């Protein structure tokens, strides 16, 4: 037999070897519906083979297997792997069962368009359109009966594919099994988080494939060569050289067999002379030797496929190959027969990326560049042009001017489709590596900065965009670059003074862009830099308010009004209320666009800090509804962060610890939005009695506030940390925290939120002997708070005066003052602060000798702390009672509290209304509840049912009925 004939033999094992336990586990998992099967393993470990074997199992006969693959060269077209999987359906499904919404898939799935309902009218909101596509795909899959949906190489998935898999998991479709494969060390943390917690009704199984050992390698080799056994020495050789990777073992065997290095001895196959050929540990040389034995036509096809990298149509592959058209078919057949290339549905490509890379790296530079050029031309001629791939090939063809145009076009398409991460990648590469004139660099820098913030990648390109300003730019463009750079640095929370310098310079150059000019002024009005006086902030803010009428875009106008009101709230300027009313009126209480959601978040979060509970309860849940409806994950996380702090401040602590843990991970790269979660987490750890965790978390949160200029939320952290330090006897530490905060109070003048920390800070000063300093602080606060809109001013001042009275030796007057503060806190809906004030009143009454009154106050405080779940505080009050010989009832620990993981009747009632599409405000009106209570019930229902959206909530409730 000729060497070429030997090389043409397939080397794929006819039997699955070494993976029998894993396959049985997968079959069992997929047999349970709904289910999620996760297959993790490095390249070449056998993930695809395992999926292929799964589809052949008789236990799963009758189920549809839909397979989609993610690719290393990502494309700006989202959901590609899902569309690839679904478009192979044909028309054998019950079209009459499909609702009209499925018609939106006609343009995505032309192969089955005739079986789909008529396409609905397009929506004018891109996010809403994408959500409708998600719904349609989910409904189509549900209509197919039992389905196994396989998404291979999820580590290369675009964001929308990851989001859709999460949506499917959340919908908990009854007859769907989802199988995902990926390389664990390359998987995005957000995708990993999404896969870690499917709904409880969905079974989850995960396997991590390990390399084969020597014995398994021997069995695999024997199966490939058709023998009963191979020698142990040969098996060890293969295992060592291939690192136990099945794919590498197959490639090595193909080389050895083609070279005649395999001989049969006594019914066994063995290596002829183990020391004659030093085979590399990887697969590069085996693959190259196999390709070296190809005919010229087959080698040309293999090289073209290696350059293309991802599977493509036969037409594209033929056009890219450097051989006459009449030779392509023979070369293609030879490459396929060798097993090096394989068919992926209707596309053709390398069976494994490692082999493609080996071939690619061996192609001489000039020929490689020519092949990239041919690939770009072939892809441009395709019916649906993959712009990202075209840009990739033009770049590597050395046609850099064309690359710039194609990549910018691909980035524009990605931005239109909401694929911010892909747009960021394309634009960053251009700005780093393309030969651009200064004007083009400036223009692309502006687009990159926008994409960087939305993709949460701001920190990665600050230096790159800073370099752009080193070149001469037209004044207008220079202003936009300065503005975008300032916003990048502001977003990552670094160097507030540099941000001010950049934005101040930009304002003078943005006369042609009143929207950006006003936005820059608003940021300059935010009190983040410690050295800037309040008067300067106000000057910028008023300037922004004057420019707003010049902004033509009504959505951007709402955004600016939100930012201006956001700054006014902590200063206590009552004008913010009128601006908030304008925002609500302009949006009909239902923000839809991202910037409208941002406005609601901005005002709602500041309202929470300052104690305007009703406003925060109105705006933040509406912002969350808008972020979810628009499928803006970044904005949704920011809103959830604000809602977490609102729940802490409102003592709605049930289930909050778990929510905080998830958000801290998901906001790891977004420090400004993470501040609220960090503070809520530390403060909640304190009330739960986790003192060491609370101390470290709160200290870190305080430092983060100073680092990022978060002086409006700082008082909440200072209050909790100071109380913790005082309770532990750390008077000096408490005083240092207090005085550090006082310095910012005097410099920034944001009195409304600062009232939260006033009682604890006063207590620290009094405890350290600074009675006069405490009195002076209260005088300044009283004068300032009398002039501002600050709902927490009166209760905070009363509580602070209580500490002052007691420090001056007047415990009875102090007790009365604390009691008054408790009543005012209750009116302000601050239950926890009210209980703290009652506790202090009890302490003072004991000091004054009013034992009976003290016991009554003590019992009242203890009941309040236990009701709230404030274990640390309840323990402290219990110890106080014991010191005074007061018996307190033991906390009831028998029986099951609440409904556990089941929905309470009220939670189910609220969840069903939310699933019907009603907003929190509408539900509150229907059920005569507060909006905050509704938000808590919705959050609890979603947590218990383990879903992340209202759409998924509807699916889950329906499935449970």
mmCIF file of C-alpha atoms in Angstrom, residues 145-388:
data_model
loop_
_atom_site.group_PDB
_atom_site.id
_atom_site.type_symbol
_atom_site.label_atom_id
_atom_site.label_comp_id
_atom_site.label_asym_id
_atom_site.label_seq_id
_atom_site.Cartn_x
_atom_site.Cartn_y
_atom_site.Cartn_z
ATOM 1 C CA UNK A 145 -40.890 18.159 22.059
ATOM 2 C CA UNK A 146 -37.895 16.628 23.870
ATOM 3 C CA UNK A 147 -34.809 18.505 22.684
ATOM 4 C CA UNK A 148 -31.113 18.306 23.529
ATOM 5 C CA UNK A 149 -29.557 21.703 22.760
ATOM 6 C CA UNK A 150 -25.755 21.524 22.619
ATOM 7 C CA UNK A 151 -23.633 24.680 22.655
ATOM 8 C CA UNK A 152 -20.005 23.763 22.131
ATOM 9 C CA UNK A 153 -17.009 25.887 23.156
ATOM 10 C CA UNK A 154 -19.007 28.311 25.285
ATOM 11 C CA UNK A 155 -15.749 30.044 26.272
ATOM 12 C CA UNK A 156 -15.860 31.705 22.819
ATOM 13 C CA UNK A 157 -19.535 32.676 23.044
ATOM 14 C CA UNK A 158 -20.734 36.200 22.438
ATOM 15 C CA UNK A 159 -22.595 37.951 25.256
ATOM 16 C CA UNK A 160 -26.031 37.455 23.744
ATOM 17 C CA UNK A 161 -25.493 33.702 23.401
ATOM 18 C CA UNK A 162 -24.536 33.559 27.083
ATOM 19 C CA UNK A 163 -27.566 35.692 27.947
ATOM 20 C CA UNK A 164 -29.855 33.421 25.915
ATOM 21 C CA UNK A 165 -28.582 30.281 27.632
ATOM 22 C CA UNK A 166 -29.273 32.021 30.941
ATOM 23 C CA UNK A 167 -32.739 32.968 29.698
ATOM 24 C CA UNK A 168 -33.451 29.361 28.735
ATOM 25 C CA UNK A 169 -32.306 28.153 32.129
ATOM 26 C CA UNK A 170 -34.482 30.733 33.813
ATOM 27 C CA UNK A 171 -37.515 29.681 31.797
ATOM 28 C CA UNK A 172 -37.032 26.079 32.975
ATOM 29 C CA UNK A 173 -38.580 24.569 29.823
ATOM 30 C CA UNK A 174 -40.037 21.163 30.684
ATOM 31 C CA UNK A 175 -38.674 19.081 27.760
ATOM 32 C CA UNK A 176 -35.314 20.727 27.214
ATOM 33 C CA UNK A 177 -31.861 19.410 28.057
ATOM 34 C CA UNK A 178 -29.044 21.925 27.640
ATOM 35 C CA UNK A 179 -25.494 20.644 27.149
ATOM 36 C CA UNK A 180 -22.605 23.099 27.160
ATOM 37 C CA UNK A 181 -18.928 22.383 26.616
ATOM 38 C CA UNK A 182 -16.082 24.760 27.362
ATOM 39 C CA UNK A 183 -12.503 25.153 28.459
ATOM 40 C CA UNK A 184 -12.829 26.059 32.102
ATOM 41 C CA UNK A 185 -9.736 28.258 32.283
ATOM 42 C CA UNK A 186 -11.054 30.417 29.433
ATOM 43 C CA UNK A 187 -14.697 30.729 30.498
ATOM 44 C CA UNK A 188 -15.957 34.202 31.350
ATOM 45 C CA UNK A 189 -16.838 34.539 35.093
ATOM 46 C CA UNK A 190 -20.319 35.817 34.210
ATOM 47 C CA UNK A 191 -21.022 32.699 32.130
ATOM 48 C CA UNK A 192 -19.713 30.511 34.940
ATOM 49 C CA UNK A 193 -21.953 32.285 37.449
ATOM 50 C CA UNK A 194 -24.966 31.850 35.170
ATOM 51 C CA UNK A 195 -24.313 28.119 34.855
ATOM 52 C CA UNK A 196 -23.727 27.622 38.574
ATOM 53 C CA UNK A 197 -27.291 28.220 39.749
ATOM 54 C CA UNK A 198 -30.037 26.964 37.439
ATOM 55 C CA UNK A 199 -33.588 26.816 38.838
ATOM 56 C CA UNK A 200 -34.180 24.087 41.410
ATOM 57 C CA UNK A 201 -36.472 22.285 38.961
ATOM 58 C CA UNK A 202 -33.586 21.956 36.494
ATOM 59 C CA UNK A 203 -31.118 19.208 37.319
ATOM 60 C CA UNK A 204 -27.485 20.286 37.016
ATOM 61 C CA UNK A 205 -24.603 17.912 36.334
ATOM 62 C CA UNK A 206 -20.991 18.884 35.696
ATOM 63 C CA UNK A 207 -18.046 16.782 34.670
ATOM 64 C CA UNK A 208 -14.437 17.857 34.182
ATOM 65 C CA UNK A 209 -12.689 15.619 31.684
ATOM 66 C CA UNK A 210 -9.217 14.452 32.702
ATOM 67 C CA UNK A 211 -6.405 13.232 30.411
ATOM 68 C CA UNK A 212 -6.266 9.498 29.743
ATOM 69 C CA UNK A 213 -3.816 7.425 31.707
ATOM 70 C CA UNK A 214 -1.396 4.958 30.103
ATOM 71 C CA UNK A 215 -3.823 2.033 30.275
ATOM 72 C CA UNK A 216 -6.641 4.032 28.678
ATOM 73 C CA UNK A 217 -4.224 5.351 26.064
ATOM 74 C CA UNK A 218 -3.318 1.771 25.198
ATOM 75 C CA UNK A 219 -6.977 0.823 24.806
ATOM 76 C CA UNK A 220 -7.585 3.848 22.585
ATOM 77 C CA UNK A 221 -4.567 3.041 20.410
ATOM 78 C CA UNK A 222 -5.664 -0.592 20.062
ATOM 79 C CA UNK A 223 -9.141 0.490 18.995
ATOM 80 C CA UNK A 224 -7.686 2.819 16.355
ATOM 81 C CA UNK A 225 -5.356 0.272 14.813
ATOM 82 C CA UNK A 226 -7.872 -2.580 15.092
ATOM 83 C CA UNK A 227 -5.893 -4.737 17.539
ATOM 84 C CA UNK A 228 -6.704 -6.435 20.813
ATOM 85 C CA UNK A 229 -3.759 -4.829 22.569
ATOM 86 C CA UNK A 230 -0.736 -2.627 22.126
ATOM 87 C CA UNK A 231 2.416 -3.055 24.194
ATOM 88 C CA UNK A 232 2.543 -1.366 27.588
ATOM 89 C CA UNK A 233 5.758 0.359 26.528
ATOM 90 C CA UNK A 234 4.030 1.765 23.461
ATOM 91 C CA UNK A 235 1.022 2.860 25.506
ATOM 92 C CA UNK A 236 3.273 4.735 27.950
ATOM 93 C CA UNK A 237 5.115 6.332 25.039
ATOM 94 C CA UNK A 238 1.909 7.571 23.476
ATOM 95 C CA UNK A 239 0.538 8.807 26.788
ATOM 96 C CA UNK A 240 3.680 10.772 27.584
ATOM 97 C CA UNK A 241 4.031 12.288 24.134
ATOM 98 C CA UNK A 242 0.335 13.171 23.817
ATOM 99 C CA UNK A 243 -0.118 14.235 27.454
ATOM 100 C CA UNK A 244 -3.107 11.904 27.607
ATOM 101 C CA UNK A 245 -5.162 14.022 25.159
ATOM 102 C CA UNK A 246 -7.267 11.746 22.931
ATOM 103 C CA UNK A 247 -6.925 14.055 19.949
ATOM 104 C CA UNK A 248 -3.160 14.195 20.245
ATOM 105 C CA UNK A 249 -3.032 10.389 20.596
ATOM 106 C CA UNK A 250 -4.997 9.991 17.356
ATOM 107 C CA UNK A 251 -2.706 12.412 15.529
ATOM 108 C CA UNK A 252 0.455 10.689 16.749
ATOM 109 C CA UNK A 253 -0.881 7.314 15.661
ATOM 110 C CA UNK A 254 -1.718 8.705 12.228
ATOM 111 C CA UNK A 255 1.889 9.840 11.853
ATOM 112 C CA UNK A 256 3.416 6.606 13.110
ATOM 113 C CA UNK A 257 1.188 4.473 10.916
ATOM 114 C CA UNK A 258 1.852 6.592 7.851
ATOM 115 C CA UNK A 259 5.641 6.330 8.429
ATOM 116 C CA UNK A 260 5.463 2.554 8.887
ATOM 117 C CA UNK A 261 6.657 2.765 12.470
ATOM 118 C CA UNK A 262 3.903 0.478 13.731
ATOM 119 C CA UNK A 263 4.531 -3.279 13.566
ATOM 120 C CA UNK A 264 2.550 -6.287 14.724
ATOM 121 C CA UNK A 265 4.326 -8.549 17.212
ATOM 122 C CA UNK A 266 2.582 -11.647 18.489
ATOM 123 C CA UNK A 267 -0.858 -10.248 17.817
ATOM 124 C CA UNK A 268 0.018 -6.864 19.324
ATOM 125 C CA UNK A 269 0.938 -3.551 17.834
ATOM 126 C CA UNK A 270 4.134 -1.925 19.043
ATOM 127 C CA UNK A 271 6.457 0.887 18.168
ATOM 128 C CA UNK A 272 9.374 -0.400 16.035
ATOM 129 C CA UNK A 273 12.147 1.535 17.797
ATOM 130 C CA UNK A 274 11.153 3.956 20.492
ATOM 131 C CA UNK A 275 14.394 5.909 20.391
ATOM 132 C CA UNK A 276 14.620 6.369 16.622
ATOM 133 C CA UNK A 277 12.096 9.188 16.302
ATOM 134 C CA UNK A 278 11.797 11.965 18.838
ATOM 135 C CA UNK A 279 8.102 12.769 18.422
ATOM 136 C CA UNK A 280 7.170 16.155 20.029
ATOM 137 C CA UNK A 281 4.934 16.106 23.086
ATOM 138 C CA UNK A 282 2.250 18.084 21.282
ATOM 139 C CA UNK A 283 0.585 17.430 17.981
ATOM 140 C CA UNK A 284 2.273 19.981 15.763
ATOM 141 C CA UNK A 285 4.708 17.657 14.013
ATOM 142 C CA UNK A 286 2.234 14.783 13.566
ATOM 143 C CA UNK A 287 -0.245 17.087 11.899
ATOM 144 C CA UNK A 288 2.386 18.643 9.661
ATOM 145 C CA UNK A 289 3.729 15.281 8.547
ATOM 146 C CA UNK A 290 0.233 14.157 7.663
ATOM 147 C CA UNK A 291 -0.338 17.314 5.655
ATOM 148 C CA UNK A 292 3.073 16.841 4.064
ATOM 149 C CA UNK A 293 1.847 13.539 2.615
ATOM 150 C CA UNK A 294 -1.204 15.171 1.058
ATOM 151 C CA UNK A 295 -1.428 15.804 -2.625
ATOM 152 C CA UNK A 296 -0.920 19.425 -3.630
ATOM 153 C CA UNK A 297 -4.687 19.925 -3.893
ATOM 154 C CA UNK A 298 -5.425 18.502 -0.437
ATOM 155 C CA UNK A 299 -2.601 20.531 1.102
ATOM 156 C CA UNK A 300 -3.957 23.713 -0.507
ATOM 157 C CA UNK A 301 -7.413 22.997 0.908
ATOM 158 C CA UNK A 302 -5.948 22.309 4.374
ATOM 159 C CA UNK A 303 -3.967 25.555 4.303
ATOM 160 C CA UNK A 304 -7.034 27.536 3.264
ATOM 161 C CA UNK A 305 -9.070 25.926 6.065
ATOM 162 C CA UNK A 306 -6.299 26.710 8.554
ATOM 163 C CA UNK A 307 -6.287 30.361 7.554
ATOM 164 C CA UNK A 308 -10.082 30.589 7.665
ATOM 165 C CA UNK A 309 -9.902 28.909 11.107
ATOM 166 C CA UNK A 310 -13.690 28.573 11.548
ATOM 167 C CA UNK A 311 -15.854 26.144 9.548
ATOM 168 C CA UNK A 312 -17.159 27.720 6.343
ATOM 169 C CA UNK A 313 -19.201 26.698 3.357
ATOM 170 C CA UNK A 314 -17.597 24.642 0.624
ATOM 171 C CA UNK A 315 -18.001 27.612 -1.697
ATOM 172 C CA UNK A 316 -15.977 29.909 0.573
ATOM 173 C CA UNK A 317 -13.324 27.262 1.190
ATOM 174 C CA UNK A 318 -12.979 26.646 -2.552
ATOM 175 C CA UNK A 319 -12.620 30.345 -3.291
ATOM 176 C CA UNK A 320 -9.965 30.771 -0.601
ATOM 177 C CA UNK A 321 -7.783 27.830 -1.688
ATOM 178 C CA UNK A 322 -4.754 28.564 -3.913
ATOM 179 C CA UNK A 323 -5.560 25.953 -6.582
ATOM 180 C CA UNK A 324 -7.676 25.868 -9.743
ATOM 181 C CA UNK A 325 -11.377 25.357 -9.094
ATOM 182 C CA UNK A 326 -11.442 21.991 -10.833
ATOM 183 C CA UNK A 327 -8.925 20.578 -8.325
ATOM 184 C CA UNK A 328 -10.722 21.717 -5.179
ATOM 185 C CA UNK A 329 -13.177 18.842 -4.925
ATOM 186 C CA UNK A 330 -10.490 16.140 -5.081
ATOM 187 C CA UNK A 331 -8.367 17.994 -2.520
ATOM 188 C CA UNK A 332 -11.347 18.496 -0.244
ATOM 189 C CA UNK A 333 -12.306 14.813 -0.381
ATOM 190 C CA UNK A 334 -8.749 13.774 0.479
ATOM 191 C CA UNK A 335 -8.547 16.153 3.435
ATOM 192 C CA UNK A 336 -11.908 14.946 4.736
ATOM 193 C CA UNK A 337 -11.005 11.286 4.329
ATOM 194 C CA UNK A 338 -7.836 11.843 6.347
ATOM 195 C CA UNK A 339 -9.927 12.913 9.325
ATOM 196 C CA UNK A 340 -7.979 16.165 9.644
ATOM 197 C CA UNK A 341 -10.926 18.152 8.279
ATOM 198 C CA UNK A 342 -14.535 17.324 9.054
ATOM 199 C CA UNK A 343 -18.020 18.466 8.203
ATOM 200 C CA UNK A 344 -19.796 20.696 10.708
ATOM 201 C CA UNK A 345 -23.333 20.567 9.407
ATOM 202 C CA UNK A 346 -23.120 22.259 6.015
ATOM 203 C CA UNK A 347 -19.781 23.868 6.858
ATOM 204 C CA UNK A 348 -16.294 22.393 6.581
ATOM 205 C CA UNK A 349 -13.317 23.029 8.806
ATOM 206 C CA UNK A 350 -10.578 21.442 10.874
ATOM 207 C CA UNK A 351 -11.736 18.810 13.285
ATOM 208 C CA UNK A 352 -9.670 20.485 15.970
ATOM 209 C CA UNK A 353 -8.301 23.991 16.348
ATOM 210 C CA UNK A 354 -4.912 22.699 17.478
ATOM 211 C CA UNK A 355 -4.436 21.054 14.105
ATOM 212 C CA UNK A 356 -5.473 24.227 12.304
ATOM 213 C CA UNK A 357 -2.951 26.249 14.301
ATOM 214 C CA UNK A 358 -0.184 23.769 13.540
ATOM 215 C CA UNK A 359 -0.845 24.008 9.801
ATOM 216 C CA UNK A 360 -1.280 27.786 9.924
ATOM 217 C CA UNK A 361 2.041 28.417 11.664
ATOM 218 C CA UNK A 362 3.887 26.377 9.018
ATOM 219 C CA UNK A 363 2.595 28.375 6.055
ATOM 220 C CA UNK A 364 5.296 30.782 4.778
ATOM 221 C CA UNK A 365 4.562 34.439 5.420
ATOM 222 C CA UNK A 366 3.931 35.595 1.841
ATOM 223 C CA UNK A 367 1.625 32.659 1.106
ATOM 224 C CA UNK A 368 -0.163 33.138 4.413
ATOM 225 C CA UNK A 369 -0.842 36.804 3.620
ATOM 226 C CA UNK A 370 -2.120 35.861 0.191
ATOM 227 C CA UNK A 371 -4.434 33.249 1.713
ATOM 228 C CA UNK A 372 -5.808 35.807 4.167
ATOM 229 C CA UNK A 373 -6.529 38.113 1.251
ATOM 230 C CA UNK A 374 -8.304 35.336 -0.629
ATOM 231 C CA UNK A 375 -10.260 34.455 2.519
ATOM 232 C CA UNK A 376 -11.414 38.068 2.890
ATOM 233 C CA UNK A 377 -12.546 38.176 -0.732
ATOM 234 C CA UNK A 378 -14.367 34.850 -0.430
ATOM 235 C CA UNK A 379 -16.177 35.935 2.737
ATOM 236 C CA UNK A 380 -17.122 39.293 1.227
ATOM 237 C CA UNK A 381 -18.847 37.406 -1.582
ATOM 238 C CA UNK A 382 -20.904 35.336 0.874
ATOM 239 C CA UNK A 383 -24.642 35.898 1.133
ATOM 240 C CA UNK A 384 -24.368 37.072 4.752
ATOM 241 C CA UNK A 385 -21.004 38.814 5.062
ATOM 242 C CA UNK A 386 -19.297 38.062 8.409
ATOM 243 C CA UNK A 387 -17.770 41.508 8.927
ATOM 244 C CA UNK A 388 -15.615 40.523 11.899
#
